[in-house]
């Protein structure tokens, strides 16, 4: 400490402090400033003290800023957590894409499958007007069928089938329901039974759906045979495509 | 925070001069998110945003105390501008280092006319900063309570369980020590 100029007196320091802490009265301040401007040594000492004073304040502000920043620290953690969450989601999404591509590669639709999808529409079913029939159970199932509740419709119609195994209408709609569900083999069985009734009003449709069922099973030959039995515009168009 | 936004510049300036921590906190928390977005958009991360912003806050606060803020200027906008400029400077300096490393050519920075003054000032502040770091915990706490927190002698005496004469003497000795440390650093560095 002796190497440098002596430090100011305690009284001097306290006077400087009072000025910097704005604790002087206007009069006091004016007289102090006058003295300061007249005395270059005092002025130098004051400037030096001011720097030290500011350094202390700055250290205080640095401490305080850490607490000002704590709210952002909490926010940061959230951000990081969100980032991590998205990071994992991204990985999960990538894996999913790779898997989907793999699955698609192995089960990608065959040309016949594509034709099936293009030409298949679910049979709209029969109108269900209350009171026009006493075959209540059949039409109740028809309501389910029309609502896309194929499993319920199938259960109800299969019950009816126990009483009358060769009913073309029940067989036809059971076939339709199974095909709508994507079960071509079961559907084919029921459509074939429909055709056992020679004069069935559903024979044309049954052949068309049999052709589609065959397509779904990738059996082009059988699909062609059935289409030849239908002979309407849509069937001929599909037939052409199959024969190409 | 809303009140701080409505405060006039004069009120904010007075609050900064008196180290009003509530007001400073409000300003800090209003401006930092804006600056952070700016840093994120300009190749920076959270830690860099915090460091540069705190340095900027110190600069802003110091300039306000030295009456460098022009009348009628918005303190928050002023703080944001300082921070933005410091960020640009930070990016340039990183690029500057890279340029030297890549081709050994030193690119002159022409947009800093008073660079020498700035450097001298920085050196002085660093010496003081180092001195504060070297000052013992008890001295540091006492001085901060007086000069930054602006606590009264009564409060501090009570806190330290000492009479006011002892506290005054302690404060004097601590400042003397701080000055000695700062001079040592300045002369050696």
Short mmCIF file of N, CA and C in Angstrom, two decimals, chain A residues 23-109:
data_model
loop_
_atom_site.label_atom_id
_atom_site.label_comp_id
_atom_site.label_asym_id
_atom_site.label_seq_id
_atom_site.Cartn_x
_atom_site.Cartn_y
_atom_site.Cartn_z
N UNK A 23 -26.72 12.56 -1.07
CA UNK A 23 -27.23 12.84 0.28
C UNK A 23 -26.93 14.28 0.73
N UNK A 24 -26.31 15.06 -0.15
CA UNK A 24 -25.98 16.45 0.22
C UNK A 24 -27.16 17.37 -0.04
N UNK A 25 -27.25 18.43 0.75
CA UNK A 25 -28.25 19.44 0.47
C UNK A 25 -27.74 20.26 -0.72
N UNK A 26 -28.60 21.03 -1.33
CA UNK A 26 -28.21 21.82 -2.49
C UNK A 26 -27.06 22.76 -2.17
N UNK A 27 -27.15 23.37 -0.98
CA UNK A 27 -26.10 24.31 -0.55
C UNK A 27 -24.76 23.60 -0.39
N UNK A 28 -24.81 22.50 0.36
CA UNK A 28 -23.62 21.69 0.61
C UNK A 28 -22.95 21.29 -0.70
N UNK A 29 -23.80 20.84 -1.61
CA UNK A 29 -23.33 20.35 -2.91
C UNK A 29 -22.63 21.48 -3.67
N UNK A 30 -23.26 22.66 -3.68
CA UNK A 30 -22.71 23.80 -4.41
C UNK A 30 -21.33 24.19 -3.87
N UNK A 31 -21.23 24.21 -2.54
CA UNK A 31 -19.95 24.62 -1.94
C UNK A 31 -18.89 23.54 -2.18
N UNK A 32 -19.32 22.28 -2.14
CA UNK A 32 -18.39 21.18 -2.38
C UNK A 32 -17.86 21.21 -3.81
N UNK A 33 -18.76 21.45 -4.75
CA UNK A 33 -18.38 21.48 -6.17
C UNK A 33 -17.39 22.63 -6.44
N UNK A 34 -17.63 23.72 -5.74
CA UNK A 34 -16.77 24.90 -5.89
C UNK A 34 -15.34 24.54 -5.45
N UNK A 35 -15.27 23.89 -4.31
CA UNK A 35 -13.98 23.45 -3.74
C UNK A 35 -13.29 22.46 -4.70
N UNK A 36 -14.09 21.56 -5.21
CA UNK A 36 -13.58 20.50 -6.09
C UNK A 36 -12.95 21.09 -7.36
N UNK A 37 -13.65 22.10 -7.91
CA UNK A 37 -13.16 22.71 -9.14
C UNK A 37 -11.92 23.57 -8.93
N UNK A 38 -11.76 24.04 -7.70
CA UNK A 38 -10.61 24.89 -7.39
C UNK A 38 -9.37 24.07 -7.05
N UNK A 39 -9.59 22.86 -6.58
CA UNK A 39 -8.49 22.03 -6.09
C UNK A 39 -8.29 20.82 -7.01
N UNK A 40 -7.24 20.87 -7.83
CA UNK A 40 -7.05 19.78 -8.81
C UNK A 40 -6.70 18.46 -8.11
N UNK A 41 -6.00 18.53 -7.01
CA UNK A 41 -5.65 17.33 -6.25
C UNK A 41 -6.91 16.65 -5.73
N UNK A 42 -7.78 17.47 -5.16
CA UNK A 42 -9.06 16.96 -4.62
C UNK A 42 -9.90 16.34 -5.76
N UNK A 43 -9.86 17.02 -6.91
CA UNK A 43 -10.62 16.56 -8.06
C UNK A 43 -10.12 15.19 -8.51
N UNK A 44 -8.82 15.05 -8.53
CA UNK A 44 -8.20 13.78 -8.93
C UNK A 44 -8.60 12.67 -7.96
N UNK A 45 -8.56 13.02 -6.67
CA UNK A 45 -8.93 12.05 -5.63
C UNK A 45 -10.40 11.65 -5.76
N UNK A 46 -11.22 12.64 -6.07
CA UNK A 46 -12.65 12.36 -6.23
C UNK A 46 -12.89 11.42 -7.42
N UNK A 47 -12.22 11.72 -8.56
CA UNK A 47 -12.39 10.88 -9.76
C UNK A 47 -11.98 9.44 -9.46
N UNK A 48 -10.88 9.31 -8.72
CA UNK A 48 -10.41 7.97 -8.38
C UNK A 48 -11.41 7.25 -7.49
N UNK A 49 -11.91 7.98 -6.50
CA UNK A 49 -12.89 7.37 -5.60
C UNK A 49 -14.16 6.96 -6.35
N UNK A 50 -14.56 7.82 -7.27
CA UNK A 50 -15.77 7.56 -8.06
C UNK A 50 -15.65 6.24 -8.83
N UNK A 51 -14.46 6.01 -9.37
CA UNK A 51 -14.25 4.75 -10.11
C UNK A 51 -14.39 3.54 -9.21
N UNK A 52 -13.81 3.65 -8.01
CA UNK A 52 -13.91 2.54 -7.05
C UNK A 52 -15.37 2.33 -6.63
N UNK A 53 -16.02 3.45 -6.41
CA UNK A 53 -17.43 3.42 -6.01
C UNK A 53 -18.27 2.73 -7.10
N UNK A 54 -18.02 3.10 -8.35
CA UNK A 54 -18.74 2.49 -9.47
C UNK A 54 -18.43 1.00 -9.61
N UNK A 55 -17.18 0.65 -9.31
CA UNK A 55 -16.80 -0.77 -9.40
C UNK A 55 -17.59 -1.60 -8.39
N UNK A 56 -17.79 -1.03 -7.19
CA UNK A 56 -18.57 -1.73 -6.17
C UNK A 56 -20.01 -1.86 -6.64
N UNK A 57 -20.54 -0.76 -7.14
CA UNK A 57 -21.92 -0.78 -7.63
C UNK A 57 -22.09 -1.80 -8.75
N UNK A 58 -21.10 -1.83 -9.65
CA UNK A 58 -21.18 -2.76 -10.77
C UNK A 58 -21.19 -4.21 -10.29
N UNK A 59 -20.36 -4.50 -9.30
CA UNK A 59 -20.35 -5.86 -8.72
C UNK A 59 -21.73 -6.18 -8.14
N UNK A 60 -22.33 -5.17 -7.51
CA UNK A 60 -23.67 -5.35 -6.96
C UNK A 60 -24.69 -5.62 -8.05
N UNK A 61 -24.57 -4.85 -9.13
CA UNK A 61 -25.51 -5.03 -10.25
C UNK A 61 -25.34 -6.41 -10.89
N UNK A 62 -24.08 -6.84 -11.01
CA UNK A 62 -23.84 -8.18 -11.58
C UNK A 62 -24.52 -9.26 -10.74
N UNK A 63 -24.40 -9.12 -9.42
CA UNK A 63 -25.09 -10.08 -8.53
C UNK A 63 -26.60 -10.05 -8.78
N UNK A 64 -27.12 -8.83 -8.81
CA UNK A 64 -28.57 -8.67 -8.95
C UNK A 64 -29.07 -9.20 -10.29
N UNK A 65 -28.26 -9.00 -11.33
CA UNK A 65 -28.70 -9.45 -12.66
C UNK A 65 -28.92 -10.96 -12.70
N UNK A 66 -28.14 -11.68 -11.90
CA UNK A 66 -28.34 -13.13 -11.83
C UNK A 66 -29.74 -13.45 -11.33
N UNK A 67 -30.19 -12.65 -10.36
CA UNK A 67 -31.56 -12.90 -9.87
C UNK A 67 -32.59 -12.37 -10.87
N UNK A 68 -32.26 -11.28 -11.58
CA UNK A 68 -33.19 -10.78 -12.62
C UNK A 68 -33.40 -11.89 -13.66
N UNK A 69 -32.33 -12.67 -13.87
CA UNK A 69 -32.34 -13.63 -14.97
C UNK A 69 -32.99 -14.97 -14.59
N UNK A 70 -33.24 -15.18 -13.28
CA UNK A 70 -33.72 -16.51 -12.86
C UNK A 70 -35.02 -16.90 -13.56
N UNK A 71 -35.90 -15.95 -13.82
CA UNK A 71 -37.16 -16.31 -14.49
C UNK A 71 -36.89 -16.90 -15.87
N UNK A 72 -35.83 -16.38 -16.50
CA UNK A 72 -35.51 -16.89 -17.83
C UNK A 72 -34.88 -18.27 -17.74
N UNK A 73 -34.16 -18.50 -16.63
CA UNK A 73 -33.57 -19.83 -16.45
C UNK A 73 -34.66 -20.88 -16.39
N UNK A 74 -35.74 -20.55 -15.65
CA UNK A 74 -36.86 -21.49 -15.56
C UNK A 74 -37.43 -21.71 -16.96
N UNK A 75 -37.55 -20.62 -17.71
CA UNK A 75 -38.08 -20.70 -19.07
C UNK A 75 -37.18 -21.51 -19.97
N UNK A 76 -35.85 -21.35 -19.76
CA UNK A 76 -34.89 -22.06 -20.60
C UNK A 76 -35.07 -23.56 -20.48
N UNK A 77 -35.24 -23.95 -19.18
CA UNK A 77 -35.37 -25.39 -18.96
C UNK A 77 -36.57 -25.92 -19.73
N UNK A 78 -37.63 -25.12 -19.72
CA UNK A 78 -38.82 -25.52 -20.47
C UNK A 78 -38.51 -25.65 -21.95
N UNK A 79 -37.78 -24.63 -22.43
CA UNK A 79 -37.44 -24.63 -23.84
C UNK A 79 -36.62 -25.86 -24.18
N UNK A 80 -35.64 -26.16 -23.30
CA UNK A 80 -34.80 -27.32 -23.56
C UNK A 80 -35.64 -28.58 -23.55
N UNK A 81 -36.56 -28.63 -22.54
CA UNK A 81 -37.40 -29.82 -22.46
C UNK A 81 -38.22 -29.96 -23.73
N UNK A 82 -38.77 -28.85 -24.20
CA UNK A 82 -39.58 -28.88 -25.41
C UNK A 82 -38.71 -29.30 -26.59
N UNK A 83 -37.49 -28.73 -26.59
CA UNK A 83 -36.59 -29.06 -27.69
C UNK A 83 -36.32 -30.56 -27.70
N UNK A 84 -36.05 -31.09 -26.45
CA UNK A 84 -35.77 -32.52 -26.35
C UNK A 84 -36.96 -33.34 -26.80
N UNK A 85 -38.15 -32.87 -26.38
CA UNK A 85 -39.35 -33.59 -26.74
C UNK A 85 -39.47 -33.65 -28.26
N UNK A 86 -39.24 -32.49 -28.91
CA UNK A 86 -39.35 -32.46 -30.35
C UNK A 86 -38.27 -33.30 -31.00
N UNK A 87 -37.10 -33.31 -30.33
CA UNK A 87 -35.99 -34.09 -30.83
C UNK A 87 -36.39 -35.56 -30.90
N UNK A 88 -36.99 -36.03 -29.77
CA UNK A 88 -37.42 -37.42 -29.75
C UNK A 88 -38.55 -37.67 -30.73
N UNK A 89 -39.43 -36.68 -30.84
CA UNK A 89 -40.52 -36.84 -31.81
C UNK A 89 -39.97 -36.96 -33.21
N UNK A 90 -38.91 -36.15 -33.47
CA UNK A 90 -38.30 -36.20 -34.80
C UNK A 90 -37.72 -37.57 -35.08
N UNK A 91 -37.03 -38.11 -34.06
CA UNK A 91 -36.45 -39.45 -34.22
C UNK A 91 -37.55 -40.46 -34.45
N UNK A 92 -38.60 -40.36 -33.61
CA UNK A 92 -39.72 -41.29 -33.73
C UNK A 92 -40.34 -41.19 -35.11
N UNK A 93 -40.49 -39.95 -35.60
CA UNK A 93 -41.09 -39.74 -36.92
C UNK A 93 -40.22 -40.35 -38.00
N UNK A 94 -38.89 -40.18 -37.85
CA UNK A 94 -37.98 -40.73 -38.86
C UNK A 94 -38.08 -42.24 -38.91
N UNK A 95 -38.11 -42.84 -37.69
CA UNK A 95 -38.21 -44.31 -37.62
C UNK A 95 -39.50 -44.76 -38.29
N UNK A 96 -40.57 -44.02 -37.97
CA UNK A 96 -41.88 -44.36 -38.52
C UNK A 96 -41.87 -44.29 -40.05
N UNK A 97 -41.22 -43.26 -40.57
CA UNK A 97 -41.16 -43.10 -42.03
C UNK A 97 -40.40 -44.27 -42.64
N UNK A 98 -39.26 -44.61 -42.04
CA UNK A 98 -38.44 -45.71 -42.55
C UNK A 98 -39.25 -47.00 -42.52
N UNK A 99 -39.93 -47.22 -41.37
CA UNK A 99 -40.74 -48.44 -41.23
C UNK A 99 -41.86 -48.48 -42.27
N UNK A 100 -42.55 -47.34 -42.41
CA UNK A 100 -43.66 -47.28 -43.35
C UNK A 100 -43.19 -47.57 -44.76
N UNK A 101 -42.03 -46.99 -45.10
CA UNK A 101 -41.48 -47.22 -46.44
C UNK A 101 -41.19 -48.69 -46.63
N UNK A 102 -40.63 -49.31 -45.57
CA UNK A 102 -40.28 -50.73 -45.61
C UNK A 102 -41.53 -51.57 -45.80
N UNK A 103 -42.54 -51.26 -44.96
CA UNK A 103 -43.80 -52.00 -45.04
C UNK A 103 -44.43 -51.80 -46.41
N UNK A 104 -44.42 -50.55 -46.87
CA UNK A 104 -45.03 -50.25 -48.15
C UNK A 104 -44.31 -51.01 -49.26
N UNK A 105 -42.97 -51.12 -49.12
CA UNK A 105 -42.18 -51.80 -50.14
C UNK A 105 -42.59 -53.27 -50.24
N UNK A 106 -42.85 -53.89 -49.05
CA UNK A 106 -43.18 -55.32 -49.05
C UNK A 106 -44.64 -55.58 -49.38
N UNK A 107 -45.51 -54.66 -48.99
CA UNK A 107 -46.94 -54.92 -49.22
C UNK A 107 -47.53 -53.89 -50.18
N UNK A 108 -46.68 -53.30 -51.00
CA UNK A 108 -47.19 -52.26 -51.90
C UNK A 108 -48.28 -52.86 -52.80
N UNK A 109 -49.31 -52.10 -53.05
CA UNK A 109 -50.43 -52.67 -53.79
C UNK A 109 -50.02 -53.17 -55.17
#
